[in-house]
mmCIF file of C-alpha atoms in Angstrom:
data_model
loop_
_atom_site.group_PDB
_atom_site.id
_atom_site.type_symbol
_atom_site.label_atom_id
_atom_site.label_comp_id
_atom_site.label_asym_id
_atom_site.label_seq_id
_atom_site.Cartn_x
_atom_site.Cartn_y
_atom_site.Cartn_z
ATOM 1 C CA MET A 1 -50.460 -158.083 -209.169
ATOM 2 C CA THR A 2 -54.239 -158.362 -209.557
ATOM 3 C CA THR A 3 -55.736 -161.543 -208.125
ATOM 4 C CA TYR A 4 -58.316 -163.673 -209.850
ATOM 5 C CA ASP A 5 -61.078 -162.861 -207.395
ATOM 6 C CA ASP A 6 -62.403 -159.454 -208.488
ATOM 7 C CA ARG A 7 -66.118 -160.013 -208.044
ATOM 8 C CA ALA A 8 -66.471 -156.623 -206.416
ATOM 9 C CA SER A 9 -65.358 -154.833 -209.570
ATOM 10 C CA LEU A 10 -67.722 -156.935 -211.674
ATOM 11 C CA THR A 11 -70.526 -156.092 -209.271
ATOM 12 C CA ASP A 12 -69.743 -152.401 -209.610
ATOM 13 C CA LEU A 13 -69.729 -152.763 -213.379
ATOM 14 C CA THR A 14 -73.074 -154.474 -213.612
ATOM 15 C CA THR A 15 -74.645 -152.108 -211.084
ATOM 16 C CA THR A 16 -73.464 -148.969 -212.875
ATOM 17 C CA ALA A 17 -74.350 -150.369 -216.290
ATOM 18 C CA GLU A 18 -77.822 -151.227 -215.038
ATOM 19 C CA ARG A 19 -78.382 -147.642 -213.902
ATOM 20 C CA VAL A 20 -77.293 -146.296 -217.276
ATOM 21 C CA ARG A 21 -79.425 -148.867 -219.101
ATOM 22 C CA ARG A 22 -82.549 -147.929 -217.170
ATOM 23 C CA SER A 23 -81.894 -144.255 -217.767
ATOM 24 C CA VAL A 24 -81.565 -144.722 -221.526
ATOM 25 C CA GLU A 25 -84.531 -147.093 -221.761
ATOM 26 C CA GLY A 26 -86.647 -144.415 -220.109
ATOM 27 C CA VAL A 27 -86.176 -142.455 -223.340
ATOM 28 C CA ILE A 28 -85.900 -145.218 -225.961
ATOM 29 C CA GLU A 29 -88.976 -147.416 -225.649
ATOM 30 C CA GLY A 30 -88.956 -151.107 -226.508
ATOM 31 C CA LYS A 31 -85.343 -151.428 -227.740
ATOM 32 C CA PRO A 32 -83.392 -153.150 -224.930
ATOM 33 C CA GLU A 33 -81.002 -154.925 -227.317
ATOM 34 C CA VAL A 34 -80.014 -151.601 -228.919
ATOM 35 C CA VAL A 35 -79.345 -150.027 -225.526
ATOM 36 C CA ARG A 36 -77.232 -153.002 -224.427
ATOM 37 C CA LEU A 37 -75.150 -152.819 -227.593
ATOM 38 C CA SER A 38 -74.551 -149.105 -226.975
ATOM 39 C CA LEU A 39 -73.280 -149.848 -223.461
ATOM 40 C CA THR A 40 -71.122 -152.662 -224.811
ATOM 41 C CA VAL A 41 -69.420 -150.333 -227.274
ATOM 42 C CA LEU A 42 -68.908 -147.693 -224.579
ATOM 43 C CA LEU A 43 -67.200 -150.123 -222.184
ATOM 44 C CA ALA A 44 -65.164 -151.632 -225.027
ATOM 45 C CA GLU A 45 -63.653 -148.223 -225.893
ATOM 46 C CA GLY A 46 -65.285 -148.206 -229.302
ATOM 47 C CA HIS A 47 -67.408 -145.930 -231.443
ATOM 48 C CA LEU A 48 -71.018 -146.528 -232.431
ATOM 49 C CA LEU A 49 -72.699 -145.967 -235.791
ATOM 50 C CA ILE A 50 -76.511 -145.744 -235.711
ATOM 51 C CA GLU A 51 -77.990 -146.196 -239.175
ATOM 52 C CA ASP A 52 -81.700 -146.034 -239.889
ATOM 53 C CA VAL A 53 -84.449 -144.048 -241.554
ATOM 54 C CA PRO A 54 -85.344 -140.620 -240.135
ATOM 55 C CA GLY A 55 -87.589 -140.330 -237.115
ATOM 56 C CA VAL A 56 -86.907 -143.603 -235.290
ATOM 57 C CA GLY A 57 -84.831 -142.063 -232.480
ATOM 58 C CA LYS A 58 -81.203 -142.223 -233.643
ATOM 59 C CA THR A 59 -80.242 -138.832 -232.217
ATOM 60 C CA MET A 60 -82.457 -139.438 -229.176
ATOM 61 C CA LEU A 61 -80.502 -142.594 -228.359
ATOM 62 C CA ALA A 62 -77.172 -140.799 -228.686
ATOM 63 C CA LYS A 63 -78.340 -137.912 -226.494
ATOM 64 C CA ALA A 64 -79.835 -140.210 -223.858
ATOM 65 C CA LEU A 65 -76.590 -142.160 -223.560
ATOM 66 C CA ALA A 66 -74.554 -138.950 -223.322
ATOM 67 C CA ARG A 67 -76.804 -137.313 -220.711
ATOM 68 C CA SER A 68 -76.875 -140.445 -218.556
ATOM 69 C CA ILE A 69 -73.147 -139.971 -217.907
ATOM 70 C CA ASP A 70 -71.765 -136.895 -216.174
ATOM 71 C CA CYS A 71 -69.140 -135.976 -218.761
ATOM 72 C CA SER A 72 -68.480 -133.401 -221.459
ATOM 73 C CA VAL A 73 -70.718 -133.725 -224.511
ATOM 74 C CA ARG A 74 -70.530 -132.008 -227.896
ATOM 75 C CA ARG A 75 -72.987 -132.314 -230.764
ATOM 76 C CA ILE A 76 -71.970 -131.782 -234.394
ATOM 77 C CA GLN A 77 -74.614 -131.367 -237.063
ATOM 78 C CA PHE A 78 -72.962 -132.607 -240.244
ATOM 79 C CA THR A 79 -73.943 -130.502 -243.240
ATOM 80 C CA PRO A 80 -72.500 -130.195 -246.784
ATOM 81 C CA ASP A 81 -70.776 -126.901 -245.907
ATOM 82 C CA LEU A 82 -69.128 -128.202 -242.712
ATOM 83 C CA LEU A 83 -65.339 -127.809 -242.731
ATOM 84 C CA PRO A 84 -62.731 -130.131 -241.161
ATOM 85 C CA SER A 85 -61.539 -127.264 -238.944
ATOM 86 C CA ASP A 86 -65.055 -127.035 -237.464
ATOM 87 C CA ILE A 87 -64.452 -130.500 -236.025
ATOM 88 C CA THR A 88 -60.780 -130.550 -235.086
ATOM 89 C CA GLY A 89 -60.188 -126.857 -234.333
ATOM 90 C CA VAL A 90 -58.133 -124.068 -235.826
ATOM 91 C CA SER A 91 -55.042 -122.009 -235.002
ATOM 92 C CA VAL A 92 -55.788 -118.301 -234.544
ATOM 93 C CA TYR A 93 -53.128 -115.577 -234.518
ATOM 94 C CA ASP A 94 -52.997 -113.655 -231.243
ATOM 95 C CA GLN A 95 -51.848 -110.114 -232.029
ATOM 96 C CA GLN A 96 -51.013 -109.268 -228.415
ATOM 97 C CA ARG A 97 -48.721 -112.246 -227.897
ATOM 98 C CA ARG A 98 -47.745 -112.379 -231.564
ATOM 99 C CA GLU A 99 -48.174 -116.122 -231.830
ATOM 100 C CA PHE A 100 -50.752 -118.633 -232.973
ATOM 101 C CA GLU A 101 -53.148 -120.081 -230.427
ATOM 102 C CA PHE A 102 -55.011 -123.329 -230.964
ATOM 103 C CA LYS A 103 -58.782 -123.171 -230.515
ATOM 104 C CA PRO A 104 -60.122 -126.690 -229.918
ATOM 105 C CA GLY A 105 -63.018 -127.863 -232.063
ATOM 106 C CA ALA A 106 -66.103 -129.865 -231.197
ATOM 107 C CA ILE A 107 -64.178 -133.148 -231.173
ATOM 108 C CA PHE A 108 -62.645 -132.221 -227.799
ATOM 109 C CA ALA A 109 -65.310 -133.856 -225.660
ATOM 110 C CA GLN A 110 -65.743 -137.189 -223.938
ATOM 111 C CA ILE A 111 -68.848 -138.095 -225.926
ATOM 112 C CA VAL A 112 -69.203 -136.599 -229.409
ATOM 113 C CA ILE A 113 -72.554 -136.877 -231.176
ATOM 114 C CA GLY A 114 -72.223 -136.688 -234.946
ATOM 115 C CA ASP A 115 -75.725 -136.199 -236.315
ATOM 116 C CA GLU A 116 -76.273 -137.382 -239.911
ATOM 117 C CA ILE A 117 -72.566 -137.891 -240.497
ATOM 118 C CA ASN A 118 -73.060 -138.928 -244.117
ATOM 119 C CA ARG A 119 -74.470 -135.522 -245.105
ATOM 120 C CA ALA A 120 -70.980 -134.002 -244.956
ATOM 121 C CA SER A 121 -68.423 -134.485 -247.709
ATOM 122 C CA PRO A 122 -65.735 -137.197 -247.421
ATOM 123 C CA LYS A 123 -63.185 -134.415 -246.897
ATOM 124 C CA THR A 124 -64.973 -133.337 -243.718
ATOM 125 C CA GLN A 125 -65.559 -136.907 -242.599
ATOM 126 C CA SER A 126 -61.818 -137.549 -242.792
ATOM 127 C CA ALA A 127 -61.294 -135.083 -239.942
ATOM 128 C CA LEU A 128 -62.518 -137.841 -237.607
ATOM 129 C CA LEU A 129 -60.036 -140.500 -238.722
ATOM 130 C CA GLU A 130 -57.152 -139.582 -236.428
ATOM 131 C CA SER A 131 -59.418 -138.772 -233.505
ATOM 132 C CA MET A 132 -61.304 -142.059 -233.602
ATOM 133 C CA GLU A 133 -58.238 -144.277 -233.977
ATOM 134 C CA GLU A 134 -55.463 -142.505 -232.055
ATOM 135 C CA ARG A 135 -57.615 -140.369 -229.708
ATOM 136 C CA GLN A 136 -55.657 -137.250 -230.519
ATOM 137 C CA VAL A 137 -55.716 -134.285 -232.897
ATOM 138 C CA THR A 138 -52.602 -133.085 -234.723
ATOM 139 C CA MET A 139 -52.566 -129.435 -235.733
ATOM 140 C CA ASP A 140 -49.551 -127.472 -237.014
ATOM 141 C CA GLY A 141 -47.195 -130.281 -236.069
ATOM 142 C CA GLN A 142 -48.422 -130.548 -232.465
ATOM 143 C CA SER A 143 -50.616 -133.336 -231.097
ATOM 144 C CA TYR A 144 -53.408 -132.673 -228.603
ATOM 145 C CA GLU A 145 -54.714 -135.617 -226.571
ATOM 146 C CA LEU A 146 -58.465 -136.145 -226.311
ATOM 147 C CA PRO A 147 -60.148 -136.702 -222.927
ATOM 148 C CA SER A 148 -60.986 -140.125 -221.510
ATOM 149 C CA PRO A 149 -63.392 -141.791 -221.924
ATOM 150 C CA PHE A 150 -63.815 -140.834 -225.563
ATOM 151 C CA MET A 151 -66.634 -142.106 -227.756
ATOM 152 C CA VAL A 152 -68.102 -140.983 -231.078
ATOM 153 C CA VAL A 153 -71.785 -141.779 -231.551
ATOM 154 C CA ALA A 154 -72.695 -141.043 -235.153
ATOM 155 C CA THR A 155 -76.054 -141.293 -236.877
ATOM 156 C CA GLN A 156 -76.678 -141.606 -240.560
ATOM 157 C CA ASN A 157 -79.503 -142.150 -243.011
ATOM 158 C CA PRO A 158 -79.344 -144.950 -245.580
ATOM 159 C CA VAL A 159 -77.066 -144.012 -248.453
ATOM 160 C CA GLU A 160 -79.817 -144.362 -251.048
ATOM 161 C CA MET A 161 -81.530 -141.253 -249.680
ATOM 162 C CA GLU A 162 -81.021 -137.858 -251.305
ATOM 163 C CA GLY A 163 -78.193 -135.589 -250.203
ATOM 164 C CA THR A 164 -75.988 -138.201 -248.555
ATOM 165 C CA TYR A 165 -72.412 -139.379 -249.111
ATOM 166 C CA PRO A 166 -71.393 -143.001 -248.502
ATOM 167 C CA LEU A 167 -68.924 -143.345 -245.639
ATOM 168 C CA PRO A 168 -65.427 -144.276 -246.867
ATOM 169 C CA GLU A 169 -64.155 -147.745 -245.972
ATOM 170 C CA ALA A 170 -61.537 -146.295 -243.606
ATOM 171 C CA GLN A 171 -64.256 -144.359 -241.768
ATOM 172 C CA ARG A 172 -66.603 -147.336 -241.390
ATOM 173 C CA ASP A 173 -63.768 -149.533 -240.184
ATOM 174 C CA ARG A 174 -63.179 -147.222 -237.224
ATOM 175 C CA PHE A 175 -66.695 -147.743 -235.904
ATOM 176 C CA MET A 176 -66.734 -150.758 -233.612
ATOM 177 C CA ALA A 177 -70.375 -151.601 -234.277
ATOM 178 C CA ARG A 178 -73.339 -150.521 -236.338
ATOM 179 C CA VAL A 179 -76.866 -150.740 -235.018
ATOM 180 C CA SER A 180 -80.259 -150.193 -236.589
ATOM 181 C CA ILE A 181 -83.028 -149.138 -234.235
ATOM 182 C CA GLY A 182 -85.990 -150.041 -236.443
ATOM 183 C CA TYR A 183 -89.621 -149.157 -235.983
ATOM 184 C CA PRO A 184 -91.121 -149.707 -232.507
ATOM 185 C CA SER A 185 -93.846 -152.195 -231.763
ATOM 186 C CA ALA A 186 -97.432 -151.006 -231.414
ATOM 187 C CA GLU A 187 -97.265 -151.237 -227.610
ATOM 188 C CA ALA A 188 -93.977 -149.347 -227.452
ATOM 189 C CA GLU A 189 -95.316 -146.660 -229.784
ATOM 190 C CA LEU A 190 -98.410 -146.225 -227.608
ATOM 191 C CA GLN A 191 -96.206 -145.866 -224.545
ATOM 192 C CA MET A 192 -94.066 -143.372 -226.446
ATOM 193 C CA LEU A 193 -97.138 -141.212 -227.044
ATOM 194 C CA ASP A 194 -97.810 -141.116 -223.312
ATOM 195 C CA VAL A 195 -94.196 -140.360 -222.342
ATOM 196 C CA HIS A 196 -93.211 -138.045 -225.201
ATOM 197 C CA GLY A 197 -96.603 -136.476 -225.818
ATOM 198 C CA GLY A 198 -96.204 -133.533 -223.451
ATOM 199 C CA VAL A 199 -92.489 -132.860 -222.930
ATOM 200 C CA SER A 200 -89.291 -134.525 -224.054
ATOM 201 C CA PRO A 201 -87.978 -137.072 -221.539
ATOM 202 C CA LEU A 202 -84.480 -135.731 -222.199
ATOM 203 C CA ASP A 203 -85.398 -132.580 -220.282
ATOM 204 C CA ASP A 204 -85.660 -134.506 -216.995
ATOM 205 C CA LEU A 205 -82.812 -136.932 -217.655
ATOM 206 C CA GLN A 206 -80.131 -136.706 -214.970
ATOM 207 C CA PRO A 207 -76.649 -138.309 -214.969
ATOM 208 C CA VAL A 208 -76.533 -141.659 -213.194
ATOM 209 C CA ALA A 209 -72.777 -142.256 -213.594
ATOM 210 C CA HIS A 210 -69.624 -140.155 -213.633
ATOM 211 C CA ALA A 211 -66.886 -140.135 -216.223
ATOM 212 C CA HIS A 212 -64.317 -141.519 -213.763
ATOM 213 C CA ASP A 213 -66.714 -144.412 -213.032
ATOM 214 C CA ILE A 214 -66.796 -145.279 -216.725
ATOM 215 C CA VAL A 215 -62.984 -145.188 -216.858
ATOM 216 C CA LYS A 216 -62.831 -147.691 -213.989
ATOM 217 C CA LEU A 217 -65.350 -149.939 -215.708
ATOM 218 C CA ILE A 218 -63.317 -149.825 -218.915
ATOM 219 C CA ASP A 219 -60.257 -150.941 -216.940
ATOM 220 C CA ALA A 220 -62.294 -153.826 -215.493
ATOM 221 C CA VAL A 221 -63.378 -154.903 -218.983
ATOM 222 C CA ARG A 222 -59.750 -155.021 -220.095
ATOM 223 C CA GLU A 223 -59.107 -157.670 -217.440
ATOM 224 C CA VAL A 224 -61.789 -160.046 -218.746
ATOM 225 C CA HIS A 225 -60.186 -163.350 -219.660
ATOM 226 C CA VAL A 226 -60.424 -164.675 -223.219
ATOM 227 C CA ALA A 227 -59.271 -168.255 -223.722
ATOM 228 C CA GLU A 228 -57.153 -169.206 -226.703
ATOM 229 C CA ALA A 229 -60.016 -171.202 -228.227
ATOM 230 C CA VAL A 230 -62.292 -168.144 -228.175
ATOM 231 C CA ARG A 231 -59.585 -165.939 -229.669
ATOM 232 C CA ARG A 232 -58.979 -168.485 -232.424
ATOM 233 C CA TYR A 233 -62.729 -168.642 -233.086
ATOM 234 C CA ALA A 234 -62.878 -164.868 -233.571
ATOM 235 C CA VAL A 235 -59.892 -164.992 -235.933
ATOM 236 C CA GLU A 236 -61.517 -167.762 -237.989
ATOM 237 C CA LEU A 237 -64.745 -165.790 -238.339
ATOM 238 C CA VAL A 238 -62.940 -162.695 -239.579
ATOM 239 C CA ALA A 239 -60.645 -164.683 -241.860
ATOM 240 C CA ALA A 240 -63.671 -166.330 -243.479
ATOM 241 C CA THR A 241 -64.911 -162.917 -244.641
ATOM 242 C CA ARG A 242 -61.699 -162.400 -246.639
ATOM 243 C CA THR A 243 -62.218 -165.513 -248.770
ATOM 244 C CA HIS A 244 -66.013 -165.569 -249.057
ATOM 245 C CA PRO A 245 -67.121 -165.579 -252.730
ATOM 246 C CA ASP A 246 -69.891 -163.030 -252.081
ATOM 247 C CA LEU A 247 -67.492 -160.396 -250.703
ATOM 248 C CA ARG A 248 -64.982 -158.239 -252.532
ATOM 249 C CA LEU A 249 -63.688 -156.697 -249.293
ATOM 250 C CA GLY A 250 -63.428 -158.645 -246.070
ATOM 251 C CA ALA A 251 -62.945 -157.504 -242.503
ATOM 252 C CA SER A 252 -59.628 -156.037 -241.358
ATOM 253 C CA PRO A 253 -57.450 -157.061 -238.399
ATOM 254 C CA ARG A 254 -58.918 -154.045 -236.619
ATOM 255 C CA ALA A 255 -62.289 -155.796 -236.911
ATOM 256 C CA THR A 256 -60.858 -158.835 -235.110
ATOM 257 C CA LEU A 257 -59.630 -156.612 -232.293
ATOM 258 C CA HIS A 258 -62.986 -154.820 -232.065
ATOM 259 C CA LEU A 259 -64.849 -158.132 -232.009
ATOM 260 C CA LEU A 260 -62.696 -159.400 -229.157
ATOM 261 C CA ARG A 261 -63.058 -156.184 -227.136
ATOM 262 C CA ALA A 262 -66.821 -156.160 -227.629
ATOM 263 C CA ALA A 263 -67.041 -159.803 -226.528
ATOM 264 C CA LYS A 264 -65.141 -158.967 -223.333
ATOM 265 C CA ALA A 265 -67.486 -156.059 -222.595
ATOM 266 C CA SER A 266 -70.529 -158.240 -223.243
ATOM 267 C CA ALA A 267 -69.202 -160.887 -220.867
ATOM 268 C CA ALA A 268 -68.619 -158.267 -218.173
ATOM 269 C CA LEU A 269 -72.164 -156.927 -218.581
ATOM 270 C CA SER A 270 -73.376 -160.501 -218.025
ATOM 271 C CA GLY A 271 -71.424 -160.680 -214.763
ATOM 272 C CA ARG A 272 -68.650 -162.940 -216.079
ATOM 273 C CA ASP A 273 -64.904 -162.316 -216.036
ATOM 274 C CA TYR A 274 -64.341 -164.640 -218.993
ATOM 275 C CA ALA A 275 -65.714 -164.546 -222.547
ATOM 276 C CA LEU A 276 -67.578 -167.356 -224.272
ATOM 277 C CA PRO A 277 -68.077 -168.151 -227.970
ATOM 278 C CA ASP A 278 -71.678 -167.031 -227.431
ATOM 279 C CA ASP A 279 -70.438 -163.497 -226.799
ATOM 280 C CA VAL A 280 -68.566 -163.513 -230.104
ATOM 281 C CA GLN A 281 -71.540 -164.952 -231.992
ATOM 282 C CA ALA A 282 -73.995 -162.430 -230.579
ATOM 283 C CA LEU A 283 -71.855 -159.475 -231.696
ATOM 284 C CA ALA A 284 -70.478 -160.753 -235.011
ATOM 285 C CA VAL A 285 -73.160 -159.182 -237.220
ATOM 286 C CA ALA A 286 -73.071 -155.780 -235.493
ATOM 287 C CA VAL A 287 -69.263 -155.623 -235.500
ATOM 288 C CA LEU A 288 -68.443 -157.094 -238.916
ATOM 289 C CA ALA A 289 -71.295 -156.438 -241.353
ATOM 290 C CA HIS A 290 -70.781 -152.704 -241.896
ATOM 291 C CA ARG A 291 -67.121 -153.267 -242.859
ATOM 292 C CA LEU A 292 -67.870 -155.719 -245.680
ATOM 293 C CA LEU A 293 -68.427 -154.944 -249.357
ATOM 294 C CA PRO A 294 -70.527 -157.474 -251.315
ATOM 295 C CA THR A 295 -69.620 -158.296 -254.904
ATOM 296 C CA ALA A 296 -71.715 -157.058 -257.809
ATOM 297 C CA GLN A 297 -73.166 -160.534 -258.307
ATOM 298 C CA ALA A 298 -74.120 -160.744 -254.623
ATOM 299 C CA GLN A 299 -75.873 -157.398 -254.875
ATOM 300 C CA LEU A 300 -77.799 -158.617 -257.932
ATOM 301 C CA ASN A 301 -78.831 -161.664 -255.916
ATOM 302 C CA ARG A 302 -79.874 -159.325 -253.048
ATOM 303 C CA ARG A 303 -77.325 -160.830 -250.709
ATOM 304 C CA THR A 304 -76.551 -158.424 -247.872
ATOM 305 C CA ALA A 305 -73.454 -158.310 -245.712
ATOM 306 C CA GLU A 306 -75.550 -159.323 -242.704
ATOM 307 C CA GLN A 307 -76.663 -162.493 -244.488
ATOM 308 C CA VAL A 308 -73.063 -163.321 -245.368
ATOM 309 C CA VAL A 309 -71.957 -162.973 -241.735
ATOM 310 C CA ARG A 310 -74.800 -165.231 -240.569
ATOM 311 C CA ASP A 311 -73.786 -167.763 -243.203
ATOM 312 C CA ILE A 312 -70.201 -167.677 -241.918
ATOM 313 C CA LEU A 313 -71.432 -168.161 -238.352
ATOM 314 C CA GLN A 314 -73.309 -171.285 -239.396
ATOM 315 C CA ARG A 315 -70.344 -172.764 -241.272
ATOM 316 C CA THR A 316 -67.579 -171.983 -238.776
ATOM 317 C CA PRO A 317 -67.179 -174.692 -236.093
ATOM 318 C CA VAL A 318 -67.767 -173.459 -232.572
ATOM 319 C CA PRO A 319 -65.132 -174.497 -230.011
ATOM 320 C CA THR A 320 -66.479 -176.827 -227.349
ATOM 321 C CA ALA A 321 -65.082 -178.267 -224.154
ATOM 322 C CA ALA A 322 -63.475 -181.678 -224.125
ATOM 323 C CA PRO A 323 -65.768 -184.450 -222.831
ATOM 324 C CA PRO A 324 -65.224 -185.643 -219.246
ATOM 325 C CA ALA A 325 -62.774 -188.493 -218.757
ATOM 326 C CA ALA A 326 -64.267 -191.978 -218.456
ATOM 327 C CA ALA A 327 -64.566 -193.458 -214.973
ATOM 328 C CA PRO A 328 -61.809 -195.959 -214.075
ATOM 329 C CA PRO A 329 -62.684 -199.556 -213.168
ATOM 330 C CA ALA A 330 -63.910 -200.034 -209.627
ATOM 331 C CA GLY A 331 -61.173 -200.563 -207.085
ATOM 332 C CA ARG A 332 -58.389 -199.201 -209.290
ATOM 333 C CA MET A 333 -56.675 -195.847 -209.115
ATOM 334 C CA PRO A 334 -56.034 -194.038 -212.427
ATOM 335 C CA GLY A 335 -52.426 -193.690 -213.513
ATOM 336 C CA GLY A 336 -50.700 -190.590 -212.285
ATOM 337 C CA HIS A 337 -53.306 -189.896 -209.585
ATOM 338 C CA VAL A 338 -52.017 -187.705 -206.788
ATOM 339 C CA PRO A 339 -53.165 -188.727 -203.311
ATOM 340 C CA GLY A 340 -55.760 -186.301 -202.060
ATOM 341 C CA GLY A 341 -56.861 -185.224 -205.564
ATOM 342 C CA PRO A 342 -60.152 -185.997 -207.236
ATOM 343 C CA VAL A 343 -60.609 -189.354 -208.941
ATOM 344 C CA PRO A 344 -61.881 -188.948 -212.512
ATOM 345 C CA GLY A 345 -65.463 -190.103 -212.613
ATOM 346 C CA GLY A 346 -65.746 -190.111 -208.837
ATOM 347 C CA PRO A 347 -67.047 -187.581 -206.315
ATOM 348 C CA VAL A 348 -65.416 -184.174 -206.320
ATOM 349 C CA GLN A 349 -63.756 -183.143 -203.091
ATOM 350 C CA PRO A 350 -63.851 -179.523 -201.873
ATOM 351 C CA GLY A 351 -61.166 -177.400 -203.473
ATOM 352 C CA HIS A 352 -60.978 -179.398 -206.726
ATOM 353 C CA LEU A 353 -62.502 -178.714 -210.125
ATOM 354 C CA ALA A 354 -64.599 -181.353 -211.803
ATOM 355 C CA PRO A 355 -64.685 -181.527 -215.594
ATOM 356 C CA GLY A 356 -67.104 -178.910 -216.868
ATOM 357 C CA HIS A 357 -67.288 -177.031 -213.562
ATOM 358 C CA LEU A 358 -67.444 -173.220 -213.724
ATOM 359 C CA PRO A 359 -65.036 -171.579 -211.266
ATOM 360 C CA GLN A 360 -67.192 -168.454 -211.028
ATOM 361 C CA GLY A 361 -70.630 -169.843 -211.767
ATOM 362 C CA GLY A 362 -73.331 -168.102 -213.745
ATOM 363 C CA GLY A 363 -72.908 -169.997 -217.013
ATOM 364 C CA PRO A 364 -73.223 -173.405 -218.659
ATOM 365 C CA ALA A 365 -71.166 -176.152 -217.125
ATOM 366 C CA ALA A 366 -69.788 -177.407 -220.423
ATOM 367 C CA GLY A 367 -66.805 -175.463 -221.591
ATOM 368 C CA ALA A 368 -65.713 -173.854 -218.333
ATOM 369 C CA PRO A 369 -62.212 -175.361 -218.209
ATOM 370 C CA LEU A 370 -61.756 -174.229 -221.792
ATOM 371 C CA TYR A 371 -62.973 -170.621 -221.393
ATOM 372 C CA GLY A 372 -62.782 -169.757 -217.689
ATOM 373 C CA ARG A 373 -59.898 -169.564 -215.222
ATOM 374 C CA ARG A 374 -58.913 -171.852 -212.435
ATOM 375 C CA PRO A 375 -59.547 -170.410 -208.959
ATOM 376 C CA ASP A 376 -55.806 -170.086 -208.290
ATOM 377 C CA ALA A 377 -55.086 -168.358 -211.611
ATOM 378 C CA ARG A 378 -53.575 -164.909 -211.440
ATOM 379 C CA ARG A 379 -53.642 -162.099 -213.914
ATOM 380 C CA PRO A 380 -50.441 -160.479 -215.096
#
């Protein structure tokens, strides 16, 4: 039985995540929101898709994140002639033992970097489907489990560029989030010239966390509390994509699960053991947009999936906490009051929760009874 008070584990999480964040930001200049999203996906047991034009640091971000953690790393350069067996592995006949022996492919690593994933054919891309969803590889009727933690960080160029293949819907749906790095600011680009001008900062990058530390942090993220109102809010957002007139394909139930897991990881990175609607809102575009397919009319009107998600966020009501109870008349006790308990509207005695009080602190007062736990609450 795990008790409610686990501030030590949250402290470990934020401390370790801060070390990894600083390590990655030493390589990627001026993109703190991109680095935070990468850490969120890692702690939420997801996979990250980095989509942008060439030369903005997509592969650099993936490498910096991988080298900041002391774990096994494999890099796959996706090319048109890449075969599925190059990713998953192949069975080779051993003449001495007169039996087939499985030779693991590049997917057998804790962090797999897929560079320019959309330059390989859909047949080769499909080799990642089982690995990303079930974290295993099946070859010749036998399943081989992948190590933990396991994360695929893939980069791709926009599909309108030459020599690329659009990712199939099933492939995109397995990526928890998509991020676009974008061009750096003038100040960040000047700093990049000073840092990257002589040698690559990746050469001096040392691991600041171990793989077993990341596994412990992932377990801590799983214990983050999500109130029913926040879960319902996430379901309503995803359900709205399935009926929106500008979309011919909405988000799947897997998207709802990914959105909830990402919100829990974001809350943990903020030092909270409960998720807020703000966590869901902040991640909705990154988690949902790449799964959606706009209609032909929406494309003619230059309506993007990101704009549709923002429109849904504006139209979907956000759950709020119930207002505090009105103060009773002076000299009268409210009905059902238990001696020794707090009087609604009156001063709060030690050991009692006032309306809107956060049990853990570190967030807005309104909404705490709706989203957070009571101090005596226990986790299953």
